[in-house]
mmCIF file of C-alpha atoms and ligand atoms in Angstrom:
data_model
loop_
_atom_site.group_PDB
_atom_site.id
_atom_site.type_symbol
_atom_site.label_atom_id
_atom_site.label_comp_id
_atom_site.label_asym_id
_atom_site.label_seq_id
_atom_site.Cartn_x
_atom_site.Cartn_y
_atom_site.Cartn_z
ATOM 1 C CA MET J 43 29.600 -23.384 -20.573
ATOM 2 C CA TYR J 44 28.059 -20.291 -21.992
ATOM 3 C CA LYS J 45 30.744 -17.787 -23.248
ATOM 4 C CA ILE J 46 29.588 -14.017 -22.422
ATOM 5 C CA VAL J 47 30.448 -12.595 -25.728
ATOM 6 C CA SER J 48 29.092 -8.916 -24.765
ATOM 7 C CA LYS J 49 28.421 -7.184 -21.815
ATOM 8 C CA THR J 50 26.343 -3.917 -21.407
ATOM 9 C CA GLU J 51 25.487 -1.852 -18.699
ATOM 10 C CA LEU J 52 22.107 -0.790 -19.534
ATOM 11 C CA VAL J 53 21.638 1.979 -16.377
ATOM 12 C CA PRO J 54 22.920 1.478 -13.012
ATOM 13 C CA LYS J 55 22.500 -2.239 -11.572
ATOM 14 C CA ILE J 56 20.940 -3.344 -15.267
ATOM 15 C CA LYS J 57 23.458 -5.276 -16.918
ATOM 16 C CA LEU J 58 22.582 -6.920 -20.725
ATOM 17 C CA PHE J 59 24.393 -10.200 -21.633
ATOM 18 C CA GLU J 60 24.720 -11.640 -25.143
ATOM 19 C CA VAL J 61 25.838 -15.100 -24.667
ATOM 20 C CA GLU J 62 27.115 -18.048 -27.180
ATOM 21 C CA ALA J 63 24.248 -20.648 -27.222
ATOM 22 C CA PRO J 64 23.301 -21.686 -30.819
ATOM 23 C CA ASP J 65 21.148 -24.422 -29.838
ATOM 24 C CA ILE J 66 18.921 -21.889 -27.628
ATOM 25 C CA ALA J 67 19.095 -19.208 -30.558
ATOM 26 C CA ALA J 68 17.926 -21.362 -32.762
ATOM 27 C CA LYS J 69 14.548 -22.184 -30.858
ATOM 28 C CA SER J 70 13.751 -19.441 -29.235
ATOM 29 C CA HIS J 71 10.670 -16.855 -29.526
ATOM 30 C CA PRO J 72 9.735 -13.722 -27.757
ATOM 31 C CA GLY J 73 7.802 -13.905 -24.458
ATOM 32 C CA GLN J 74 10.042 -17.245 -23.464
ATOM 33 C CA PHE J 75 12.737 -17.562 -20.705
ATOM 34 C CA LEU J 76 15.861 -19.115 -19.424
ATOM 35 C CA ILE J 77 17.327 -20.578 -16.473
ATOM 36 C CA VAL J 78 20.353 -19.266 -15.705
ATOM 37 C CA ILE J 79 22.850 -20.870 -13.287
ATOM 38 C CA HIS J 80 25.958 -19.363 -12.147
ATOM 39 C CA GLY J 81 28.642 -21.426 -10.126
ATOM 40 C CA GLU J 82 28.811 -24.641 -9.254
ATOM 41 C CA LYS J 83 26.186 -24.636 -6.188
ATOM 42 C CA GLY J 84 24.568 -21.892 -7.857
ATOM 43 C CA GLU J 85 20.359 -21.340 -7.641
ATOM 44 C CA ARG J 86 18.222 -21.528 -10.642
ATOM 45 C CA ILE J 87 17.137 -17.877 -11.631
ATOM 46 C CA PRO J 88 14.660 -17.361 -14.347
ATOM 47 C CA LEU J 89 15.491 -14.659 -16.781
ATOM 48 C CA THR J 90 13.661 -13.496 -19.981
ATOM 49 C CA ILE J 91 15.065 -13.811 -23.148
ATOM 50 C CA CYS J 92 15.479 -10.301 -25.130
ATOM 51 C CA GLY J 93 17.012 -11.058 -27.970
ATOM 52 C CA TYR J 94 18.593 -13.660 -30.230
ATOM 53 C CA ASP J 95 20.755 -14.333 -33.174
ATOM 54 C CA THR J 96 20.508 -17.600 -35.263
ATOM 55 C CA LYS J 97 23.190 -16.466 -37.532
ATOM 56 C CA LYS J 98 25.541 -15.516 -34.916
ATOM 57 C CA GLY J 99 24.092 -18.533 -32.344
ATOM 58 C CA THR J 100 23.665 -16.028 -29.296
ATOM 59 C CA VAL J 101 20.959 -15.208 -27.054
ATOM 60 C CA SER J 102 20.376 -12.321 -24.771
ATOM 61 C CA PHE J 103 18.791 -11.339 -21.797
ATOM 62 C CA ALA J 104 19.139 -8.408 -19.573
ATOM 63 C CA PHE J 105 19.088 -8.461 -15.684
ATOM 64 C CA HIS J 106 18.688 -6.393 -12.477
ATOM 65 C CA GLU J 107 21.225 -6.743 -9.753
ATOM 66 C CA VAL J 108 18.583 -7.114 -7.213
ATOM 67 C CA GLY J 109 20.314 -10.154 -4.711
ATOM 68 C CA LYS J 110 23.078 -12.881 -4.258
ATOM 69 C CA THR J 111 22.789 -14.568 -7.755
ATOM 70 C CA THR J 112 21.931 -11.280 -9.781
ATOM 71 C CA LYS J 113 24.673 -9.178 -8.031
ATOM 72 C CA ASP J 114 27.094 -12.457 -8.913
ATOM 73 C CA LEU J 115 25.971 -12.813 -12.046
ATOM 74 C CA GLY J 116 26.894 -8.937 -12.931
ATOM 75 C CA LYS J 117 30.376 -9.487 -11.814
ATOM 76 C CA LEU J 118 31.068 -11.493 -14.601
ATOM 77 C CA GLU J 119 33.221 -9.846 -18.160
ATOM 78 C CA GLN J 120 32.895 -10.085 -21.505
ATOM 79 C CA GLY J 121 34.883 -13.649 -22.700
ATOM 80 C CA GLN J 122 34.130 -15.419 -19.053
ATOM 81 C CA GLU J 123 31.671 -18.263 -19.026
ATOM 82 C CA ILE J 124 28.145 -18.827 -17.198
ATOM 83 C CA ASP J 125 28.030 -22.515 -16.011
ATOM 84 C CA ASN J 126 24.594 -23.216 -17.189
ATOM 85 C CA ILE J 127 21.643 -22.026 -19.183
ATOM 86 C CA THR J 128 18.607 -23.906 -19.666
ATOM 87 C CA GLY J 129 15.704 -22.898 -22.690
ATOM 88 C CA PRO J 130 13.749 -21.655 -24.075
ATOM 89 C CA LEU J 131 11.373 -22.233 -21.703
ATOM 90 C CA GLY J 132 7.733 -21.186 -21.429
ATOM 91 C CA ASN J 133 5.354 -20.479 -24.262
ATOM 92 C CA PRO J 134 5.811 -18.200 -26.986
ATOM 93 C CA SER J 135 3.898 -14.798 -27.158
ATOM 94 C CA GLU J 136 1.151 -14.907 -29.583
ATOM 95 C CA ILE J 137 2.623 -12.397 -32.378
ATOM 96 C CA LYS J 138 0.264 -11.706 -35.186
ATOM 97 C CA LYS J 139 -1.597 -8.453 -36.980
ATOM 98 C CA PHE J 140 -4.041 -7.384 -34.133
ATOM 99 C CA GLY J 141 -3.877 -3.600 -35.335
ATOM 100 C CA LYS J 142 -3.140 -1.331 -32.769
ATOM 101 C CA VAL J 143 -0.831 -2.801 -29.969
ATOM 102 C CA LEU J 144 0.050 -0.893 -26.919
ATOM 103 C CA CYS J 145 3.230 -2.610 -25.428
ATOM 104 C CA VAL J 146 3.854 -1.074 -21.921
ATOM 105 C CA GLY J 147 7.365 -2.069 -20.256
ATOM 106 C CA GLY J 148 9.010 -1.303 -16.634
ATOM 107 C CA SER J 149 12.382 -1.350 -15.421
ATOM 108 C CA VAL J 150 14.945 -4.594 -16.646
ATOM 109 C CA MET J 151 11.583 -5.554 -18.232
ATOM 110 C CA ILE J 152 12.051 -2.880 -21.000
ATOM 111 C CA ALA J 153 14.453 -4.947 -22.577
ATOM 112 C CA PRO J 154 12.543 -8.066 -23.287
ATOM 113 C CA LEU J 155 9.267 -5.824 -23.932
ATOM 114 C CA LEU J 156 11.287 -4.446 -27.065
ATOM 115 C CA LEU J 157 11.486 -7.757 -28.675
ATOM 116 C CA GLN J 158 7.790 -8.012 -28.576
ATOM 117 C CA SER J 159 7.561 -4.592 -29.753
ATOM 118 C CA LYS J 160 9.541 -5.404 -32.817
ATOM 119 C CA ALA J 161 7.987 -8.724 -33.843
ATOM 120 C CA MET J 162 4.557 -6.813 -33.332
ATOM 121 C CA LYS J 163 5.813 -4.530 -35.670
ATOM 122 C CA GLU J 164 7.287 -6.901 -37.998
ATOM 123 C CA ALA J 165 3.395 -8.488 -37.942
ATOM 124 C CA GLY J 166 2.233 -5.507 -39.601
ATOM 125 C CA ASN J 167 0.840 -3.802 -36.353
ATOM 126 C CA HIS J 168 0.890 -0.087 -35.204
ATOM 127 C CA VAL J 169 3.143 0.056 -31.914
ATOM 128 C CA THR J 170 2.873 2.357 -29.277
ATOM 129 C CA THR J 171 5.303 1.545 -26.597
ATOM 130 C CA VAL J 172 5.545 3.103 -23.170
ATOM 131 C CA LEU J 173 8.827 3.136 -21.313
ATOM 132 C CA GLY J 174 8.379 3.222 -17.455
ATOM 133 C CA ALA J 175 11.040 3.603 -14.675
ATOM 134 C CA ARG J 176 11.066 5.224 -10.988
ATOM 135 C CA SER J 177 13.171 8.245 -12.387
ATOM 136 C CA GLU J 178 14.776 9.464 -15.132
ATOM 137 C CA PRO J 179 18.406 7.684 -14.962
ATOM 138 C CA PHE J 180 16.680 4.626 -14.963
ATOM 139 C CA ILE J 181 14.757 4.943 -18.407
ATOM 140 C CA MET J 182 16.662 2.817 -20.913
ATOM 141 C CA LEU J 183 16.751 1.868 -24.475
ATOM 142 C CA GLU J 184 14.663 4.762 -25.771
ATOM 143 C CA ASP J 185 16.743 5.020 -29.125
ATOM 144 C CA GLU J 186 16.062 1.184 -29.399
ATOM 145 C CA ALA J 187 11.923 1.607 -28.530
ATOM 146 C CA LYS J 188 11.892 4.464 -31.413
ATOM 147 C CA LYS J 189 12.944 1.790 -33.797
ATOM 148 C CA TYR J 190 10.480 -0.686 -33.268
ATOM 149 C CA SER J 191 7.307 1.737 -32.385
ATOM 150 C CA ASP J 192 5.284 4.250 -34.144
ATOM 151 C CA GLN J 193 5.256 5.971 -30.937
ATOM 152 C CA VAL J 194 6.815 6.235 -27.808
ATOM 153 C CA TYR J 195 5.895 7.468 -24.655
ATOM 154 C CA VAL J 196 8.114 7.864 -21.226
ATOM 155 C CA ALA J 197 6.705 7.442 -17.621
ATOM 156 C CA THR J 198 8.432 8.172 -14.276
ATOM 157 C CA ASP J 199 7.228 7.682 -10.902
ATOM 158 C CA ASP J 200 8.617 11.107 -9.764
ATOM 159 C CA GLY J 201 7.988 12.643 -13.077
ATOM 160 C CA SER J 202 11.685 13.541 -13.651
ATOM 161 C CA LYS J 203 11.200 12.485 -17.265
ATOM 162 C CA GLY J 204 8.064 11.907 -19.318
ATOM 163 C CA TYR J 205 4.760 11.492 -17.543
ATOM 164 C CA LYS J 206 4.555 11.230 -13.953
ATOM 165 C CA GLY J 207 3.162 7.778 -13.294
ATOM 166 C CA LEU J 208 0.666 6.169 -15.352
ATOM 167 C CA ASP J 209 -2.701 8.482 -15.418
ATOM 168 C CA PHE J 210 -1.740 9.794 -18.810
ATOM 169 C CA LEU J 211 -2.341 6.139 -19.819
ATOM 170 C CA LYS J 212 -6.178 6.637 -19.040
ATOM 171 C CA GLU J 213 -6.581 9.826 -21.353
ATOM 172 C CA LEU J 214 -4.446 7.892 -24.281
ATOM 173 C CA LEU J 215 -7.240 5.249 -23.954
ATOM 174 C CA THR J 216 -10.120 7.702 -24.386
ATOM 175 C CA LYS J 217 -8.218 9.074 -27.420
ATOM 176 C CA GLU J 218 -7.030 5.980 -29.116
ATOM 177 C CA LYS J 219 -8.443 2.507 -29.688
ATOM 178 C CA PHE J 220 -6.157 -0.035 -28.992
ATOM 179 C CA ASP J 221 -6.491 -3.668 -30.241
ATOM 180 C CA ARG J 222 -3.969 -5.547 -27.694
ATOM 181 C CA CYS J 223 -1.848 -4.454 -24.878
ATOM 182 C CA VAL J 224 1.100 -6.401 -23.560
ATOM 183 C CA VAL J 225 2.751 -5.501 -20.206
ATOM 184 C CA MET J 226 6.345 -6.727 -18.525
ATOM 185 C CA GLY J 227 7.521 -5.270 -15.813
ATOM 186 C CA PRO J 228 7.085 -5.226 -12.052
ATOM 187 C CA VAL J 229 3.843 -7.099 -10.610
ATOM 188 C CA ILE J 230 2.375 -3.665 -9.481
ATOM 189 C CA LEU J 231 2.765 -2.490 -13.244
ATOM 190 C CA MET J 232 0.847 -5.218 -14.236
ATOM 191 C CA LYS J 233 -1.507 -4.612 -11.835
ATOM 192 C CA ASP J 234 -2.436 -1.353 -12.610
ATOM 193 C CA VAL J 235 -1.930 -1.308 -16.342
ATOM 194 C CA SER J 236 -4.496 -4.516 -16.161
ATOM 195 C CA GLU J 237 -6.797 -2.297 -14.379
ATOM 196 C CA ILE J 238 -6.680 0.837 -16.827
ATOM 197 C CA THR J 239 -6.927 -1.236 -20.048
ATOM 198 C CA LYS J 240 -10.450 -3.445 -18.520
ATOM 199 C CA PRO J 241 -12.921 -1.238 -18.992
ATOM 200 C CA TYR J 242 -11.848 -0.503 -22.433
ATOM 201 C CA ASN J 243 -11.732 -4.467 -22.894
ATOM 202 C CA ILE J 244 -8.729 -4.426 -24.410
ATOM 203 C CA PRO J 245 -7.131 -8.011 -24.407
ATOM 204 C CA THR J 246 -4.152 -7.305 -22.091
ATOM 205 C CA MET J 247 -1.363 -10.110 -21.853
ATOM 206 C CA VAL J 248 1.600 -9.928 -18.516
ATOM 207 C CA THR J 249 4.265 -11.954 -17.817
ATOM 208 C CA LEU J 250 4.081 -13.257 -14.795
ATOM 209 C CA THR J 251 7.404 -13.436 -12.618
ATOM 210 C CA PRO J 252 6.392 -15.925 -9.544
ATOM 211 C CA ILE J 253 9.493 -17.461 -7.834
ATOM 212 C CA MET J 254 10.513 -20.728 -10.068
ATOM 213 C CA ILE J 255 12.728 -23.531 -9.365
ATOM 214 C CA ASP J 256 12.932 -25.962 -12.387
ATOM 215 C CA GLY J 257 11.201 -24.042 -14.745
ATOM 216 C CA MET J 258 9.626 -27.475 -16.444
ATOM 217 C CA GLY J 259 6.111 -27.877 -14.300
ATOM 218 C CA MET J 260 7.526 -30.422 -11.779
ATOM 219 C CA CYS J 261 7.893 -28.287 -8.530
ATOM 220 C CA GLY J 262 4.776 -26.868 -8.455
ATOM 221 C CA VAL J 263 6.635 -23.352 -6.955
ATOM 222 C CA CYS J 264 5.253 -21.035 -9.571
ATOM 223 C CA ARG J 265 1.718 -21.828 -9.225
ATOM 224 C CA VAL J 266 -0.519 -18.632 -9.794
ATOM 225 C CA THR J 267 -4.356 -18.169 -10.056
ATOM 226 C CA VAL J 268 -5.803 -16.938 -13.081
ATOM 227 C CA GLU J 269 -9.550 -17.273 -13.864
ATOM 228 C CA GLY J 270 -9.839 -18.907 -10.394
ATOM 229 C CA LYS J 271 -7.534 -21.691 -11.562
ATOM 230 C CA MET J 272 -4.522 -22.371 -10.356
ATOM 231 C CA LEU J 273 -2.022 -22.460 -13.071
ATOM 232 C CA PHE J 274 2.091 -23.097 -13.125
ATOM 233 C CA GLY J 275 3.892 -19.655 -14.523
ATOM 234 C CA CYS J 276 6.527 -21.913 -16.284
ATOM 235 C CA VAL J 277 4.646 -24.278 -18.547
ATOM 236 C CA ASP J 278 1.419 -22.574 -18.736
ATOM 237 C CA GLY J 279 2.933 -18.988 -19.227
ATOM 238 C CA ALA J 280 4.893 -17.124 -18.754
ATOM 239 C CA GLU J 281 2.149 -15.050 -20.267
ATOM 240 C CA PHE J 282 -1.372 -14.640 -18.986
ATOM 241 C CA ASP J 283 -4.546 -12.555 -19.509
ATOM 242 C CA GLY J 284 -3.761 -9.528 -16.808
ATOM 243 C CA HIS J 285 -7.951 -9.234 -16.315
ATOM 244 C CA GLN J 286 -7.697 -12.897 -14.936
ATOM 245 C CA VAL J 287 -4.796 -12.697 -12.907
ATOM 246 C CA ASP J 288 -4.887 -12.965 -8.729
ATOM 247 C CA PHE J 289 -2.092 -10.318 -8.524
ATOM 248 C CA ASP J 290 -2.290 -9.960 -4.959
ATOM 249 C CA GLU J 291 -1.770 -14.019 -4.592
ATOM 250 C CA LEU J 292 1.295 -13.444 -6.740
ATOM 251 C CA ILE J 293 2.543 -10.685 -4.876
ATOM 252 C CA LEU J 294 2.424 -12.686 -1.374
ATOM 253 C CA ARG J 295 3.940 -15.327 -3.098
ATOM 254 C CA GLN J 296 6.791 -13.774 -4.490
ATOM 255 C CA ARG J 297 7.677 -12.655 -0.933
ATOM 256 C CA THR J 298 7.960 -15.692 0.586
ATOM 257 C CA MET J 299 11.515 -16.614 0.931
ATOM 258 C CA LEU J 300 12.169 -12.348 1.578
ATOM 259 C CA PRO J 301 14.098 -13.121 4.815
ATOM 260 C CA GLU J 302 16.736 -15.513 3.289
ATOM 261 C CA GLU J 303 17.067 -13.704 0.176
ATOM 262 C CA ARG J 304 17.802 -10.374 2.391
ATOM 263 C CA LEU J 305 20.481 -12.334 4.601
ATOM 264 C CA SER J 306 21.784 -14.116 1.311
ATOM 265 C CA SER J 307 22.623 -10.573 -0.395
ATOM 266 C CA VAL J 308 23.705 -9.016 2.716
ATOM 267 C CA LEU J 309 26.451 -12.003 3.150
ATOM 268 C CA ALA J 310 27.231 -11.879 -0.482
ATOM 269 C CA ASP J 311 27.847 -8.295 -0.308
ATOM 270 C CA MET J 312 30.074 -8.730 3.233
ATOM 271 C CA HIS J 313 32.053 -11.907 1.921
ATOM 272 C CA GLY J 314 31.663 -11.185 -1.629
ATOM 273 C CA GLY J 315 35.373 -10.358 -2.016
ATOM 274 C CA CYS J 316 37.000 -12.897 -0.175
ATOM 275 C CA LYS J 317 37.421 -16.847 -0.040
ATOM 276 C CA CYS J 318 35.766 -17.602 3.337
ATOM 277 C CA GLY J 319 32.782 -19.580 1.632
ATOM 278 C CA ARG J 320 30.441 -17.412 3.980
ATOM 279 C CA ASN J 321 28.766 -15.639 0.786
ATOM 280 C CA LYS J 322 27.421 -18.915 -0.090
ATOM 281 C CA ALA J 323 24.168 -18.727 2.223
HETATM 282 C C1 FAD U 198 9.679 -16.017 -16.021
HETATM 283 C C2 FAD U 198 10.283 -15.468 -15.301
HETATM 284 C C3 FAD U 198 11.170 -14.094 -16.081
HETATM 285 C C4 FAD U 198 12.044 -13.443 -15.255
HETATM 286 N N1 FAD U 198 12.847 -12.520 -16.233
HETATM 287 C C5 FAD U 198 13.780 -11.535 -15.637
HETATM 288 C C6 FAD U 198 14.637 -10.802 -16.373
HETATM 289 O O1 FAD U 198 14.504 -10.373 -17.596
HETATM 290 N N2 FAD U 198 15.277 -9.757 -15.748
HETATM 291 C C7 FAD U 198 15.691 -9.793 -14.406
HETATM 292 O O2 FAD U 198 15.805 -9.074 -13.778
HETATM 293 N N3 FAD U 198 14.743 -10.474 -13.526
HETATM 294 C C8 FAD U 198 13.618 -11.197 -14.370
HETATM 295 N N4 FAD U 198 13.062 -12.340 -13.373
HETATM 296 C C9 FAD U 198 13.171 -12.320 -12.000
HETATM 297 C C10 FAD U 198 14.545 -12.760 -11.700
HETATM 298 O O3 FAD U 198 14.512 -14.109 -11.725
HETATM 299 C C11 FAD U 198 15.036 -12.383 -9.931
HETATM 300 O O4 FAD U 198 15.019 -11.382 -10.024
HETATM 301 C C12 FAD U 198 16.027 -13.692 -9.445
HETATM 302 O O5 FAD U 198 15.454 -14.708 -9.620
HETATM 303 C C13 FAD U 198 16.565 -12.711 -8.401
HETATM 304 O O6 FAD U 198 17.685 -13.592 -7.551
HETATM 305 P P1 FAD U 198 18.869 -12.995 -6.841
HETATM 306 O O7 FAD U 198 19.623 -14.242 -6.061
HETATM 307 O O8 FAD U 198 19.223 -11.793 -7.185
HETATM 308 O O9 FAD U 198 17.805 -12.403 -5.823
HETATM 309 P P2 FAD U 198 17.121 -12.737 -4.418
HETATM 310 O O10 FAD U 198 17.582 -11.918 -3.084
HETATM 311 O O11 FAD U 198 17.026 -14.182 -4.355
HETATM 312 O O12 FAD U 198 15.386 -12.479 -4.735
HETATM 313 C C14 FAD U 198 15.270 -11.130 -5.171
HETATM 314 C C15 FAD U 198 13.818 -11.409 -5.551
HETATM 315 O O13 FAD U 198 13.435 -11.601 -6.933
HETATM 316 C C16 FAD U 198 12.890 -12.763 -6.845
HETATM 317 N N5 FAD U 198 13.086 -13.908 -7.053
HETATM 318 C C17 FAD U 198 14.290 -14.737 -6.427
HETATM 319 N N6 FAD U 198 14.473 -16.005 -6.510
HETATM 320 C C18 FAD U 198 13.445 -16.261 -7.671
HETATM 321 C C19 FAD U 198 13.246 -17.427 -8.231
HETATM 322 N N7 FAD U 198 13.957 -18.320 -8.472
HETATM 323 N N8 FAD U 198 12.336 -17.070 -9.619
HETATM 324 C C20 FAD U 198 11.926 -15.982 -9.810
HETATM 325 N N9 FAD U 198 11.704 -15.137 -8.934
HETATM 326 C C21 FAD U 198 12.929 -15.334 -7.951
HETATM 327 C C22 FAD U 198 11.877 -12.525 -5.507
HETATM 328 O O14 FAD U 198 10.630 -11.773 -5.730
HETATM 329 C C23 FAD U 198 12.720 -11.979 -4.986
HETATM 330 O O15 FAD U 198 11.977 -10.979 -3.706
HETATM 331 C C24 FAD U 198 12.141 -13.143 -13.600
HETATM 332 C C25 FAD U 198 11.191 -14.287 -13.037
HETATM 333 C C26 FAD U 198 10.284 -15.146 -14.047
HETATM 334 C C27 FAD U 198 9.927 -16.325 -12.905
HETATM 335 S S1 FES U 199 9.422 -23.610 -11.765
HETATM 336 FE FE1 FES U 199 8.650 -25.655 -11.236
HETATM 337 S S2 FES U 199 6.500 -26.184 -11.700
HETATM 338 FE FE2 FES U 199 7.063 -24.072 -12.347
#
């Protein structure tokens, strides 16, 4: 059992948990992820590590309440326990002195992105961080981003805060030379940023989020195509060269279970408060 030592609502529907897990904290690195299981018959959900403290023996992750499991997880309070956490899984990100690094994060993935910004800064890089969200209330951790970055930009889909959309990045790249780009967020964001950086030959690393089950290379569910080769998101990634990823295939594969996920989420909302057992779909 893994005790929740702190729970923070970062923005509506996005929660940050710090959990007691000394063995995991001791081995964690930026870029790795956990498989979290909540409830006796709970599904396995992958969540990216966004912090670890070896002295306190804790590990942190942020999650967006999008479906049954993340909504159920969001109902847990400080002091309660999560049934099972496996990790760290996946490969650590390559962190070294590249020169100028551009870190772009969207939505919930801003939280783990800032772990990368921090590590890149500590490795001696000049770090520019871009925080993206659909509108102003969903921009999070701006002060945290300023601590770890030389420059911070904010962009929203509707222009309610900062730049409107990502077009400003094209202009930025004509003025500044970057040696590395790291992108974490919705697949469409990773695809768009990879397309923007490609003409400038900026090595661009993206964290892919295909559907996963075991997270350890056994089930094959997380397969992705990179440079024409079939790879596994969990053991070969989760970070890949964004200029080589088949994003359209990934988007299609992520939608495979959509009808079941919608039904499960609706049943969880309808029966979440009662004990009839019908929220277990
Ligand atoms: C390596 C990796 C790291 C991730 N890191 C984060 C993170 O830090 N924070 C965060 O909020 N989300 C993260 N995700 C996505 C997260 O796992 C899903 O949002 C979660 O599984 C949704 O479960 P649900 O039951 O609440 O929603 P559901 O209704 O079951 O699913 C909603 C959507 O989430 C995705 N999803 C569902 N099940 C899985 C699964 N088993 N594996 C992967 N994706 C799934 C699908 O795109 C689906 O359409 C990550 C995914 C991967 C693969
Ligand atoms: S999640 Fe099963 S092989 Fe990657």
